[in-house]
Amino acid sequence: MATEDCTPCSEFFSWELDFSTSDGLKQEKQLSASQRRCYSLCRRKSFAAFVASKQDDSQEEGSTSWSCCGQTFKEHPDIHKHVARTHDAEIKQLTWATYECPLSQLEEEPETQHRAEAVDISAWIPNISHISEEQLQKGPGKVILYYHYCQVEDPHVICAWQKALCEKLYLTGKVRVAIEGINGTVGGTNTATEIYIDAMRSHPLFKMDREDFKTSDGGADCFTDLRVGVYKEIVPMGVDPDVISYRLAGTHLEPEEFHKEVEALLAKGDLCKDTVLLDCRNFYESKIGQFTQCLAPNIRKFSYFPDYIDQNLDLFRDKKVLMYCTGGIRCERGSAYLRSKDVCKEVYQLKGGIHKYLERFPEGFYRGKLFVFDERYTISSNSDVISDCRYCGCPWDQYKLCSTRLCCQLVLSCHSCRQDGHTACCPTCQTKGQAQSEASSTAPHHKEECECTDGRPRIPLDV
């Protein structure tokens, strides 16, 4: 299977705008990045409110259904799909009505940005006059992954500093800054990335340790550009950090401790009924690599994780939960959300994520590739291939983007199948791509659902 509506960078920079008309496209161009994020939030809230208005209150306690257009829906995915397909125009009207109020507030944002630019950030920029441009731009490189939760009084100042620092070091990548902290992944030469780590560690606000940075072979070419921005959350779970804070996170386990817990779980086999090994990542990540005997939710992005927890609470009731993700950041908020439900006996998370685990146990209980959100797509520490080619079924775990224009899904298609022309995520997209190639390249195209998106529930029920 391939990913749904997901580019490799969507975890860091995504909004769910749906401008499918010429007026919508015109409106989109008139919105700033912050306004688009606000519009996306208003759309999600409007969608949820519309669905809630269709709930049938006459049902018996413990039973939920929705009535709309003369039909009755028993499952969340069914009513969501119906509303998305049938009531799109009404959702847009509700969205714009909701959006009008915060719009005036967001129009004041440039003043905040101007104030941030006025702050002197030069003290946080290291002196690199003794280092040549060649050292910063050429030679072996690395990709750095890190995050740090802390109180950031003025995120725009930190944003300006990060942009200036990365540009000075010729780094590319993505950095998210928020009141709750910072989250980034950047690539550059070994010299440049080492200077960056030192600058981060010496900043008085973050006080980070060397082990807080995960590194892998790569460089500036692993990203197409540099994107630094201020956001509500440093990892987009879609829940207000003031409501569910990282401070509520589960107990952190060092890789050695986590390894022992998984070892004990596997030793019990099917007899182990009191522990859940939970993968917090998206389905296209766990598809190519995961811990043995884990529960890997079939969700498209992390903002669906809270809904997944809500609809599958019985899976975790009275259980010990061991959570893991790529570098640890999703577990911080994810474990906090799960703990807020007050159903688990204990909630633990892998400190440093899979990245740190593989440094210590390259041939441990994690098998397959580790998905990364850059142009590499994957990194590996063992030779296991746990996924298959979408077309012929042979072992394959190297993702490529769907060849159909405007489809941002990833596809597992082996060399042989690609040579035979199977370069799209599904037959529907393959046919659509052929039709697009025959049409005028200047004609407008709007994203459509294909087999990969149409047949996948938004929130799977695994209870």
Coordinates of C-alpha atoms in Angstrom, one line a residue:
M1 CA 0.0 0.0 0.0
A2 CA 1.0 3.6 -0.4
T3 CA 0.6 6.6 1.8
E4 CA -2.5 8.7 1.6
D5 CA -2.3 12.5 1.0
C6 CA 1.1 12.5 2.6
T7 CA 4.4 14.0 1.4
P8 CA 7.6 13.0 3.2
C9 CA 7.6 16.4 4.9
S10 CA 4.0 16.5 6.0
E11 CA 4.7 15.8 9.6
F12 CA 6.4 19.1 9.9
F13 CA 4.6 21.4 7.5
S14 CA 1.0 20.5 6.7
W15 CA -2.4 22.1 6.6
E16 CA -5.6 20.7 5.2
L17 CA -6.9 23.4 2.9
D18 CA -9.3 22.3 0.3
F19 CA -9.7 25.0 -2.3
S20 CA -11.3 23.2 -5.2
T21 CA -12.8 26.1 -7.0
S22 CA -11.3 29.1 -8.8
D23 CA -12.6 31.4 -6.0
G24 CA -11.0 29.1 -3.5
L25 CA -7.6 29.2 -5.2
K26 CA -7.8 33.0 -5.4
Q27 CA -8.6 33.1 -1.6
E28 CA -5.7 30.7 -0.9
K29 CA -3.2 33.0 -2.6
Q30 CA -4.4 35.9 -0.5
L31 CA -3.7 34.1 2.8
S32 CA -0.4 34.1 4.7
A33 CA 1.0 30.9 6.1
S34 CA -0.5 31.6 9.5
Q35 CA -3.8 32.4 8.0
R36 CA -3.8 29.1 6.1
R37 CA -3.1 27.3 9.3
C38 CA -6.0 29.1 11.0
Y39 CA -8.3 28.3 8.1
S40 CA -7.3 24.6 8.4
L41 CA -8.1 24.6 12.1
C42 CA -11.5 26.3 11.4
R43 CA -12.3 23.7 8.7
R44 CA -11.5 20.8 11.1
K45 CA -13.7 22.4 13.8
S46 CA -16.5 23.1 11.3
F47 CA -16.4 19.5 10.0
A48 CA -16.5 18.1 13.5
A49 CA -19.4 20.4 14.5
F50 CA -21.4 19.4 11.3
V51 CA -20.9 15.7 12.1
A52 CA -21.9 16.2 15.7
S53 CA -25.1 17.9 14.6
K54 CA -26.1 14.7 12.7
Q55 CA -25.8 12.5 15.8
D56 CA -29.0 10.6 16.7
D57 CA -29.7 11.4 20.3
S58 CA -32.6 8.9 20.5
Q59 CA -30.2 6.0 20.6
E60 CA -29.8 3.9 23.7
E61 CA -26.9 4.6 26.1
G62 CA -23.7 3.1 24.8
S63 CA -24.9 3.1 21.2
T64 CA -24.0 5.9 18.7
S65 CA -25.3 6.6 15.2
W66 CA -25.7 9.5 12.8
S67 CA -28.6 10.4 10.5
C68 CA -28.0 12.4 7.4
C69 CA -29.7 12.6 3.9
G70 CA -32.1 9.8 4.8
Q71 CA -29.3 7.4 5.8
T72 CA -28.2 6.1 9.1
F73 CA -24.5 5.6 9.8
K74 CA -23.2 3.4 12.6
E75 CA -19.4 4.1 12.3
H76 CA -17.3 7.3 12.5
P77 CA -15.5 6.6 9.2
D78 CA -18.8 6.2 7.4
I79 CA -20.4 9.5 8.5
H80 CA -17.1 11.3 8.0
K81 CA -16.8 10.0 4.4
H82 CA -20.4 10.9 3.6
V83 CA -20.1 14.4 4.9
A84 CA -16.7 15.0 3.1
R85 CA -18.3 13.8 -0.2
T86 CA -21.8 15.2 0.0
H87 CA -21.6 18.4 2.2
D88 CA -18.3 20.0 1.1
A89 CA -20.0 23.3 0.1
E90 CA -21.7 23.6 3.5
I91 CA -18.5 22.8 5.3
K92 CA -16.7 25.6 3.4
Q93 CA -19.5 28.1 4.3
L94 CA -19.2 27.1 8.0
T95 CA -15.5 27.4 7.8
W96 CA -15.4 30.9 6.4
A97 CA -18.0 32.0 8.9
T98 CA -15.8 30.7 11.7
Y99 CA -12.7 32.0 10.1
E100 CA -13.8 35.7 9.9
C101 CA -13.2 36.3 13.6
P102 CA -9.6 35.1 14.0
L103 CA -8.7 36.6 10.6
S104 CA -8.5 40.1 12.1
Q105 CA -6.2 38.8 14.8
L106 CA -3.9 37.1 12.4
E107 CA -3.6 40.3 10.3
E108 CA -1.6 41.7 13.2
E109 CA 1.1 39.0 12.9
P110 CA 3.5 41.0 10.8
E111 CA 3.9 43.4 13.7
T112 CA 5.0 40.4 15.9
Q113 CA 7.4 39.4 13.2
H114 CA 8.8 42.9 12.9
R115 CA 9.3 43.0 16.7
A116 CA 11.2 39.7 16.6
E117 CA 13.5 41.0 13.8
A118 CA 14.4 44.0 16.0
V119 CA 15.8 41.7 18.7
D120 CA 19.6 41.4 18.5
I121 CA 20.3 37.7 17.8
S122 CA 24.0 38.1 16.9
A123 CA 25.2 36.9 20.3
W124 CA 23.7 33.5 19.5
I125 CA 25.4 33.3 16.0
P126 CA 28.9 31.6 16.4
N127 CA 32.0 33.2 15.0
I128 CA 33.1 31.0 12.1
S129 CA 35.5 33.3 10.4
H130 CA 38.3 30.7 10.8
I131 CA 36.2 28.1 8.8
S132 CA 36.3 28.1 5.0
E133 CA 33.2 28.2 2.8
E134 CA 34.3 24.9 1.3
Q135 CA 34.3 23.2 4.7
L136 CA 30.7 24.4 5.2
Q137 CA 29.5 23.4 1.8
K138 CA 31.5 20.4 0.6
G139 CA 32.5 17.1 2.0
P140 CA 30.8 14.3 4.0
G141 CA 27.7 15.3 5.8
K142 CA 25.0 14.4 8.3
V143 CA 21.3 14.8 9.1
I144 CA 20.5 15.9 12.6
L145 CA 17.2 15.1 14.3
Y146 CA 16.3 16.7 17.7
Y147 CA 13.6 18.3 19.8
H148 CA 13.4 20.1 23.1
Y149 CA 10.4 21.0 25.2
C150 CA 10.7 24.2 27.2
Q151 CA 8.9 27.5 27.7
V152 CA 9.7 29.9 24.8
E153 CA 8.6 33.4 25.6
D154 CA 8.9 34.8 22.0
P155 CA 9.0 32.0 19.4
H156 CA 9.5 34.5 16.6
V157 CA 12.9 35.5 18.0
I158 CA 14.0 31.9 18.1
C159 CA 12.6 31.5 14.6
A160 CA 14.7 34.4 13.3
W161 CA 17.8 33.1 15.1
Q162 CA 17.3 29.6 13.6
K163 CA 16.9 30.9 10.1
A164 CA 20.0 33.1 10.4
L165 CA 22.0 30.3 11.9
C166 CA 21.0 27.7 9.3
E167 CA 21.6 30.0 6.4
K168 CA 25.0 31.0 7.7
L169 CA 25.9 27.3 7.9
Y170 CA 24.3 26.3 4.6
L171 CA 22.0 23.9 6.3
T172 CA 18.7 22.7 4.8
G173 CA 15.8 21.1 6.5
K174 CA 12.8 21.9 8.7
V175 CA 12.5 23.6 12.1
R176 CA 9.3 24.1 14.0
V177 CA 9.3 26.6 16.9
A178 CA 6.4 27.1 19.4
I179 CA 5.8 28.4 22.9
E180 CA 6.3 24.8 24.0
G181 CA 9.7 24.3 22.5
I182 CA 11.6 23.5 19.3
N183 CA 11.7 20.5 16.9
G184 CA 14.0 20.2 13.9
T185 CA 15.8 18.1 11.4
V186 CA 18.6 19.7 9.4
G187 CA 21.3 18.5 7.0
G188 CA 24.7 19.8 6.1
T189 CA 28.4 19.0 6.1
N190 CA 30.0 17.4 9.2
T191 CA 31.6 20.7 10.0
A192 CA 28.4 22.7 9.7
T193 CA 26.3 20.3 11.6
E194 CA 28.8 20.1 14.5
I195 CA 28.8 24.0 14.7
Y196 CA 25.0 23.9 14.7
I197 CA 24.9 21.3 17.6
D198 CA 27.3 23.4 19.6
A199 CA 25.2 26.6 19.0
M200 CA 22.1 24.8 20.1
R201 CA 23.8 23.4 23.3
S202 CA 25.2 26.8 24.2
H203 CA 21.9 28.7 23.8
P204 CA 20.8 29.7 27.3
L205 CA 17.1 28.7 26.7
F206 CA 17.6 25.1 25.6
K207 CA 20.5 23.7 27.7
M208 CA 20.5 20.5 25.5
D209 CA 22.8 17.6 25.9
R210 CA 24.8 15.9 23.2
E211 CA 22.7 12.8 23.4
D212 CA 19.6 14.9 22.6
F213 CA 20.7 14.9 19.0
K214 CA 20.3 11.9 16.7
T215 CA 22.6 11.8 13.7
S216 CA 22.7 9.8 10.5
D217 CA 24.7 9.9 7.3
G218 CA 23.4 12.5 4.9
G219 CA 23.8 16.1 4.1
A220 CA 22.1 19.3 2.7
D221 CA 21.0 17.4 -0.4
C222 CA 18.6 15.3 1.8
F223 CA 16.2 18.3 1.8
T224 CA 15.0 20.5 -1.0
D225 CA 15.2 23.7 1.0
L226 CA 15.2 25.3 4.5
R227 CA 11.9 25.9 6.2
V228 CA 11.7 27.5 9.6
G229 CA 8.4 28.6 11.1
V230 CA 6.4 29.3 14.3
Y231 CA 3.5 26.9 15.1
K232 CA 1.1 26.1 17.8
E233 CA 2.7 22.7 18.4
I234 CA 6.2 21.5 17.7
V235 CA 4.7 18.2 16.6
P236 CA 1.2 18.4 14.9
M237 CA -1.1 16.2 17.0
G238 CA -4.0 18.7 16.7
V239 CA -4.5 19.0 20.4
D240 CA -3.9 22.3 22.2
P241 CA -0.7 22.0 24.2
D242 CA -2.3 24.0 27.0
V243 CA -4.9 21.2 27.3
I244 CA -2.6 18.2 26.9
S245 CA 0.9 19.2 27.8
Y246 CA 4.1 17.3 27.3
R247 CA 4.5 17.5 31.1
L248 CA 1.9 14.7 31.3
A249 CA 4.1 12.3 29.3
G250 CA 4.7 8.7 30.3
T251 CA 7.8 7.4 32.0
H252 CA 10.9 7.5 29.8
L253 CA 12.9 4.2 29.3
E254 CA 16.5 4.1 28.1
P255 CA 17.0 1.9 25.1
E256 CA 18.5 -0.8 27.4
E257 CA 15.4 -0.7 29.6
F258 CA 13.0 -0.7 26.7
H259 CA 14.9 -3.7 25.2
K260 CA 14.4 -5.7 28.3
E261 CA 10.7 -4.9 28.4
V262 CA 10.2 -6.0 24.8
E263 CA 12.3 -9.1 25.5
A264 CA 10.0 -10.0 28.4
L265 CA 6.9 -9.4 26.3
L266 CA 8.2 -11.6 23.5
A267 CA 9.1 -14.4 25.9
K268 CA 5.5 -14.6 27.1
G269 CA 4.3 -14.8 23.5
D270 CA 0.5 -15.1 23.1
L271 CA 0.2 -15.6 26.9
C272 CA 1.0 -11.9 27.4
K273 CA -2.3 -10.1 27.9
D274 CA -1.3 -7.3 30.1
T275 CA 1.1 -5.3 27.9
V276 CA 0.7 -3.4 24.6
L277 CA 3.7 -2.4 22.5
L278 CA 2.3 0.6 20.7
D279 CA 3.8 2.2 17.5
C280 CA 2.9 5.9 17.5
R281 CA 3.9 6.4 13.8
N282 CA 1.9 6.5 10.6
F283 CA 1.1 3.3 8.7
Y284 CA 3.6 3.9 5.9
E285 CA 6.3 4.2 8.5
S286 CA 5.5 1.0 10.4
K287 CA 4.9 -0.8 7.1
I288 CA 8.6 -1.0 6.3
G289 CA 9.9 -1.3 9.9
Q290 CA 8.6 -2.0 13.4
F291 CA 9.2 -3.8 16.6
T292 CA 8.3 -7.5 16.7
Q293 CA 4.7 -8.1 18.0
C294 CA 3.7 -4.4 18.1
L295 CA 0.3 -2.7 17.6
A296 CA 0.8 -0.4 14.6
P297 CA -2.3 1.8 14.0
N298 CA -3.3 2.1 10.4
I299 CA -3.5 5.9 10.5
R300 CA -2.3 8.3 7.9
K301 CA -0.9 11.0 10.1
F302 CA -0.2 11.8 13.8
S303 CA -3.1 14.2 14.1
Y304 CA -5.4 11.1 13.8
F305 CA -3.7 9.5 16.8
P306 CA -6.0 11.1 19.5
D307 CA -9.1 9.9 17.6
Y308 CA -7.5 6.4 17.3
I309 CA -7.0 6.3 21.1
D310 CA -10.5 7.5 21.8
Q311 CA -12.1 4.9 19.5
N312 CA -9.9 2.0 20.8
L313 CA -9.7 2.7 24.5
D314 CA -10.5 -0.9 25.4
L315 CA -7.2 -2.0 23.8
F316 CA -5.4 -0.2 26.5
R317 CA -7.7 -0.6 29.5
D318 CA -5.8 -2.0 32.6
K319 CA -2.7 -2.6 30.4
K320 CA 0.9 -1.6 30.6
V321 CA 1.7 0.3 27.4
L322 CA 5.2 0.6 25.8
M323 CA 5.2 3.4 23.2
Y324 CA 7.8 4.2 20.6
C325 CA 8.2 6.5 17.6
T326 CA 11.1 7.7 15.3
G327 CA 12.9 10.1 17.7
G328 CA 10.7 10.3 20.7
I329 CA 8.8 13.5 20.2
R330 CA 5.5 12.0 19.1
C331 CA 5.5 9.8 22.2
E332 CA 5.8 12.9 24.4
R333 CA 2.4 14.2 23.4
G334 CA 1.0 10.8 22.5
S335 CA 1.7 9.3 25.9
A336 CA 0.4 12.4 27.6
Y337 CA -2.9 12.0 25.7
L338 CA -3.2 8.4 26.5
R339 CA -2.5 9.0 30.2
S340 CA -5.2 11.7 30.2
K341 CA -7.8 9.0 29.5
D342 CA -6.9 7.3 32.8
V343 CA -7.4 3.7 31.5
C344 CA -3.8 2.3 31.5
K345 CA -2.0 0.7 34.4
E346 CA 1.3 2.2 33.3
V347 CA 2.5 4.2 30.2
Y348 CA 6.2 4.1 29.2
Q349 CA 8.0 5.5 26.2
L350 CA 11.3 4.8 24.4
K351 CA 13.7 7.7 25.2
G352 CA 15.3 8.9 22.0
G353 CA 13.0 6.8 19.9
I354 CA 13.9 4.1 17.4
H355 CA 16.9 6.2 16.3
K356 CA 18.6 5.8 19.7
Y357 CA 17.5 2.2 20.1
L358 CA 19.2 1.3 16.8
E359 CA 22.4 2.9 17.9
R360 CA 22.5 0.6 20.8
F361 CA 20.8 -2.5 19.3
P362 CA 21.2 -2.5 15.5
E363 CA 20.2 -6.2 15.5
G364 CA 17.7 -5.9 18.2
F365 CA 13.9 -6.4 18.2
Y366 CA 13.3 -3.6 15.7
R367 CA 13.3 -5.1 12.2
G368 CA 13.3 -3.5 8.8
K369 CA 14.0 0.1 7.8
L370 CA 13.4 3.3 9.7
F371 CA 11.4 5.8 7.8
V372 CA 12.7 9.4 7.9
F373 CA 11.0 12.6 6.7
D374 CA 13.5 13.7 4.0
E375 CA 14.6 12.8 0.5
R376 CA 16.3 9.6 1.7
Y377 CA 12.9 8.2 3.0
T378 CA 14.7 5.4 4.9
I379 CA 17.8 4.5 6.9
S380 CA 18.7 1.0 8.0
S381 CA 20.7 -0.9 10.6
N382 CA 19.7 -4.4 9.6
S383 CA 19.1 -6.2 6.3
D384 CA 15.5 -7.3 7.0
V385 CA 12.8 -6.4 4.4
I386 CA 9.4 -6.8 6.0
S387 CA 7.2 -5.2 3.3
D388 CA 6.3 -6.1 -0.3
C389 CA 6.1 -4.6 -3.7
R390 CA 2.6 -3.2 -4.2
Y391 CA 2.2 -5.0 -7.6
C392 CA 4.1 -8.3 -7.6
G393 CA 4.4 -9.0 -3.9
C394 CA 8.2 -9.5 -3.9
P395 CA 10.1 -8.2 -0.8
W396 CA 10.6 -4.5 -1.2
D397 CA 10.9 -1.5 1.0
Q398 CA 12.2 1.4 -1.1
Y399 CA 9.6 4.1 -1.4
K400 CA 9.1 6.4 -4.4
L401 CA 6.5 9.1 -5.0
C402 CA 3.5 8.2 -7.0
S403 CA 4.1 9.3 -10.6
T404 CA 0.7 10.8 -11.1
R405 CA 0.7 14.6 -10.9
L406 CA -0.6 16.1 -7.7
C407 CA -0.7 12.7 -6.0
C408 CA 1.7 12.9 -3.0
Q409 CA 1.4 9.3 -1.9
L410 CA 4.4 6.9 -1.6
V411 CA 4.5 3.6 -3.4
L412 CA 6.4 0.4 -3.0
S413 CA 7.1 -0.7 -6.6
C414 CA 10.1 -2.9 -7.3
H415 CA 12.6 -2.3 -10.1
S416 CA 11.0 -4.9 -12.4
C417 CA 7.4 -3.5 -11.9
R418 CA 8.6 0.1 -12.4
Q419 CA 10.2 -1.0 -15.7
D420 CA 6.8 -2.4 -16.7
G421 CA 5.2 1.0 -16.1
H422 CA 3.8 0.4 -12.6
T423 CA 4.9 3.7 -11.1
A424 CA 1.7 5.0 -9.5
C425 CA 0.3 4.2 -6.1
C426 CA -2.7 2.2 -7.5
P427 CA -4.3 1.3 -10.8
T428 CA -6.7 4.2 -10.5
C429 CA -3.8 6.7 -10.3
Q430 CA -2.0 4.9 -13.1
T431 CA -4.9 5.4 -15.4
K432 CA -5.4 9.0 -14.2
G433 CA -1.7 9.7 -14.8
Q434 CA -1.9 8.5 -18.4
A435 CA -4.9 10.7 -19.0
Q436 CA -3.1 13.7 -17.5
S437 CA -0.1 13.2 -19.7
E438 CA -2.3 13.3 -22.8
A439 CA -4.1 16.5 -21.6
S440 CA -2.7 20.0 -21.7
S441 CA 0.0 20.6 -19.0
T442 CA -1.5 24.0 -18.3
A443 CA -5.0 22.7 -17.6
P444 CA -5.9 22.9 -13.9
H445 CA -6.0 19.6 -12.0
H446 CA -7.5 19.1 -8.6
K447 CA -6.6 16.3 -6.2
E448 CA -9.0 13.3 -6.4
E449 CA -9.3 10.3 -4.2
C450 CA -8.0 7.0 -5.6
E451 CA -8.1 3.4 -4.4
C452 CA -5.5 4.0 -1.7
T453 CA -7.5 6.8 0.0
D454 CA -11.0 5.8 -0.8
G455 CA -10.7 2.3 0.8
R456 CA -9.0 3.3 4.0
P457 CA -10.9 4.2 7.1
R458 CA -9.7 7.5 8.6
I459 CA -9.7 6.0 12.1
P460 CA -9.4 2.2 12.2
L461 CA -11.2 0.2 14.9
D462 CA -8.7 -2.4 16.3
V463 CA -10.7 -3.3 19.4

